């Protein structure tokens, strides 16, 4: 998710504190639903405590659905292009491979979104399929399989 496409989040009048409250209200309940599966959201902050965004794994919503967890990342616009989404994505996915023993992670792009596409490419995802909802909105599904060299914890 690149926040430029989340209209409320892109309002230049909003402070980072406003964006943090909005993101928490919007996304934390979604991440909380998957806590029993070991999934969760990582709140991203600078060493000084400034809010950067969220990243984590969730259960894929309809129309995609399925058993594979979905990787998500949302950064405030001032951090776009900084490499932090890539760093967070690598950490979230590594945690999924090692701690949770996942064998596949998906991510879904639901708008023409060059920033998110660059991120999924950097993380090694490959295009899998397009899924359409009842309003004919396209959702592009990308997959990433656990490398054989990654060992699970335990």
PDB file of N, CA, C and O in Angstrom, residues 1 3-4 7-8 11 22 27 29 42 46 55 57 61 81 109 118 132-133 139 142 151:
ATOM      1  N   UNK A   1       0.852  -1.172   0.000  1.00  0.00           N
ATOM      2  CA  UNK A   1       0.000   0.000   0.000  1.00  0.00           C
ATOM      3  C   UNK A   1       0.898   1.235   0.000  1.00  0.00           C
ATOM      4  O   UNK A   1       1.736   1.378   0.869  1.00  0.00           O
ATOM      5  N   UNK A   3       0.695   5.224   0.406  1.00  0.00           N
ATOM      6  CA  UNK A   3      -0.321   6.103   0.987  1.00  0.00           C
ATOM      7  C   UNK A   3      -0.836   7.162   0.030  1.00  0.00           C
ATOM      8  O   UNK A   3      -1.890   7.728   0.256  1.00  0.00           O
ATOM      9  N   UNK A   4      -0.119   7.421  -1.048  1.00  0.00           N
ATOM     10  CA  UNK A   4      -0.607   8.384  -2.027  1.00  0.00           C
ATOM     11  C   UNK A   4      -1.984   7.956  -2.525  1.00  0.00           C
ATOM     12  O   UNK A   4      -2.805   8.775  -2.909  1.00  0.00           O
ATOM     13  N   UNK A   7      -6.579   8.271   0.008  1.00  0.00           N
ATOM     14  CA  UNK A   7      -6.847   9.707  -0.074  1.00  0.00           C
ATOM     15  C   UNK A   7      -6.790  10.417   1.266  1.00  0.00           C
ATOM     16  O   UNK A   7      -6.174  11.473   1.384  1.00  0.00           O
ATOM     17  N   UNK A   8      -7.415   9.870   2.304  1.00  0.00           N
ATOM     18  CA  UNK A   8      -7.423  10.538   3.605  1.00  0.00           C
ATOM     19  C   UNK A   8      -6.005  10.713   4.152  1.00  0.00           C
ATOM     20  O   UNK A   8      -5.679  11.729   4.744  1.00  0.00           O
ATOM     21  N   UNK A  11      -3.646  13.757   2.783  1.00  0.00           N
ATOM     22  CA  UNK A  11      -3.990  15.150   3.052  1.00  0.00           C
ATOM     23  C   UNK A  11      -2.782  15.868   3.654  1.00  0.00           C
ATOM     24  O   UNK A  11      -2.312  15.503   4.736  1.00  0.00           O
ATOM     25  N   UNK A  22      -4.958   7.637  12.488  1.00  0.00           N
ATOM     26  CA  UNK A  22      -5.805   7.122  11.402  1.00  0.00           C
ATOM     27  C   UNK A  22      -5.405   5.701  11.010  1.00  0.00           C
ATOM     28  O   UNK A  22      -6.256   4.834  10.838  1.00  0.00           O
ATOM     29  N   UNK A  27      -6.084   0.022  10.459  1.00  0.00           N
ATOM     30  CA  UNK A  27      -5.366  -1.219  10.196  1.00  0.00           C
ATOM     31  C   UNK A  27      -5.121  -2.114  11.404  1.00  0.00           C
ATOM     32  O   UNK A  27      -5.038  -3.325  11.254  1.00  0.00           O
ATOM     33  N   UNK A  29      -7.059  -3.076  13.922  1.00  0.00           N
ATOM     34  CA  UNK A  29      -8.074  -4.122  14.133  1.00  0.00           C
ATOM     35  C   UNK A  29      -7.942  -5.261  13.119  1.00  0.00           C
ATOM     36  O   UNK A  29      -8.164  -6.431  13.444  1.00  0.00           O
ATOM     37  N   UNK A  42       3.776  -4.632  12.714  1.00  0.00           N
ATOM     38  CA  UNK A  42       4.933  -3.988  13.295  1.00  0.00           C
ATOM     39  C   UNK A  42       4.764  -2.499  13.072  1.00  0.00           C
ATOM     40  O   UNK A  42       4.573  -2.043  11.948  1.00  0.00           O
ATOM     41  N   UNK A  46      11.149   5.899  13.690  1.00  0.00           N
ATOM     42  CA  UNK A  46      12.554   6.276  13.607  1.00  0.00           C
ATOM     43  C   UNK A  46      13.185   6.057  14.984  1.00  0.00           C
ATOM     44  O   UNK A  46      12.461   5.892  15.975  1.00  0.00           O
ATOM     45  N   UNK A  55       3.753  -2.408   9.062  1.00  0.00           N
ATOM     46  CA  UNK A  55       3.983  -3.514   8.148  1.00  0.00           C
ATOM     47  C   UNK A  55       3.638  -4.797   8.893  1.00  0.00           C
ATOM     48  O   UNK A  55       3.751  -4.864  10.116  1.00  0.00           O
ATOM     49  N   UNK A  57       1.788  -9.168   8.463  1.00  0.00           N
ATOM     50  CA  UNK A  57       1.110 -10.243   7.747  1.00  0.00           C
ATOM     51  C   UNK A  57      -0.319 -10.348   8.258  1.00  0.00           C
ATOM     52  O   UNK A  57      -0.557 -10.235   9.461  1.00  0.00           O
ATOM     53  N   UNK A  61      -8.032 -10.864   2.479  1.00  0.00           N
ATOM     54  CA  UNK A  61      -9.467 -10.608   2.391  1.00  0.00           C
ATOM     55  C   UNK A  61     -10.016 -11.039   1.034  1.00  0.00           C
ATOM     56  O   UNK A  61      -9.280 -11.234   0.077  1.00  0.00           O
ATOM     57  N   UNK A  81      10.355   6.040  -0.774  1.00  0.00           N
ATOM     58  CA  UNK A  81      11.644   6.103  -1.461  1.00  0.00           C
ATOM     59  C   UNK A  81      12.853   6.034  -0.554  1.00  0.00           C
ATOM     60  O   UNK A  81      13.988   6.133  -1.022  1.00  0.00           O
ATOM     61  N   UNK A 109      -2.029  -5.999  -4.923  1.00  0.00           N
ATOM     62  CA  UNK A 109      -2.091  -4.592  -5.329  1.00  0.00           C
ATOM     63  C   UNK A 109      -3.459  -4.358  -5.938  1.00  0.00           C
ATOM     64  O   UNK A 109      -3.896  -5.100  -6.806  1.00  0.00           O
ATOM     65  N   UNK A 118       7.213  -1.565  -7.269  1.00  0.00           N
ATOM     66  CA  UNK A 118       8.668  -1.606  -7.089  1.00  0.00           C
ATOM     67  C   UNK A 118       9.026  -2.376  -5.815  1.00  0.00           C
ATOM     68  O   UNK A 118       9.969  -3.159  -5.789  1.00  0.00           O
ATOM     69  N   UNK A 132     -10.920 -10.476  -9.719  1.00  0.00           N
ATOM     70  CA  UNK A 132     -11.862  -9.361  -9.859  1.00  0.00           C
ATOM     71  C   UNK A 132     -12.986  -9.507  -8.855  1.00  0.00           C
ATOM     72  O   UNK A 132     -13.479 -10.609  -8.611  1.00  0.00           O
ATOM     73  N   UNK A 133     -13.396  -8.370  -8.265  1.00  0.00           N
ATOM     74  CA  UNK A 133     -14.536  -8.403  -7.359  1.00  0.00           C
ATOM     75  C   UNK A 133     -15.817  -8.205  -8.165  1.00  0.00           C
ATOM     76  O   UNK A 133     -15.789  -8.104  -9.397  1.00  0.00           O
ATOM     77  N   UNK A 139      -7.621  -6.964  -8.740  1.00  0.00           N
ATOM     78  CA  UNK A 139      -6.656  -7.142  -7.663  1.00  0.00           C
ATOM     79  C   UNK A 139      -5.542  -8.024  -8.215  1.00  0.00           C
ATOM     80  O   UNK A 139      -5.805  -9.147  -8.658  1.00  0.00           O
ATOM     81  N   UNK A 142       0.463 -11.316  -6.085  1.00  0.00           N
ATOM     82  CA  UNK A 142       1.861 -11.685  -6.260  1.00  0.00           C
ATOM     83  C   UNK A 142       2.210 -12.692  -5.173  1.00  0.00           C
ATOM     84  O   UNK A 142       1.683 -12.614  -4.062  1.00  0.00           O
ATOM     85  N   UNK A 151      15.842 -21.855   7.047  1.00  0.00           N
ATOM     86  CA  UNK A 151      15.467 -22.876   8.008  1.00  0.00           C
ATOM     87  C   UNK A 151      14.463 -22.314   9.007  1.00  0.00           C
ATOM     88  O   UNK A 151      14.589 -21.169   9.422  1.00  0.00           O
TER      89      UNK A 151
END
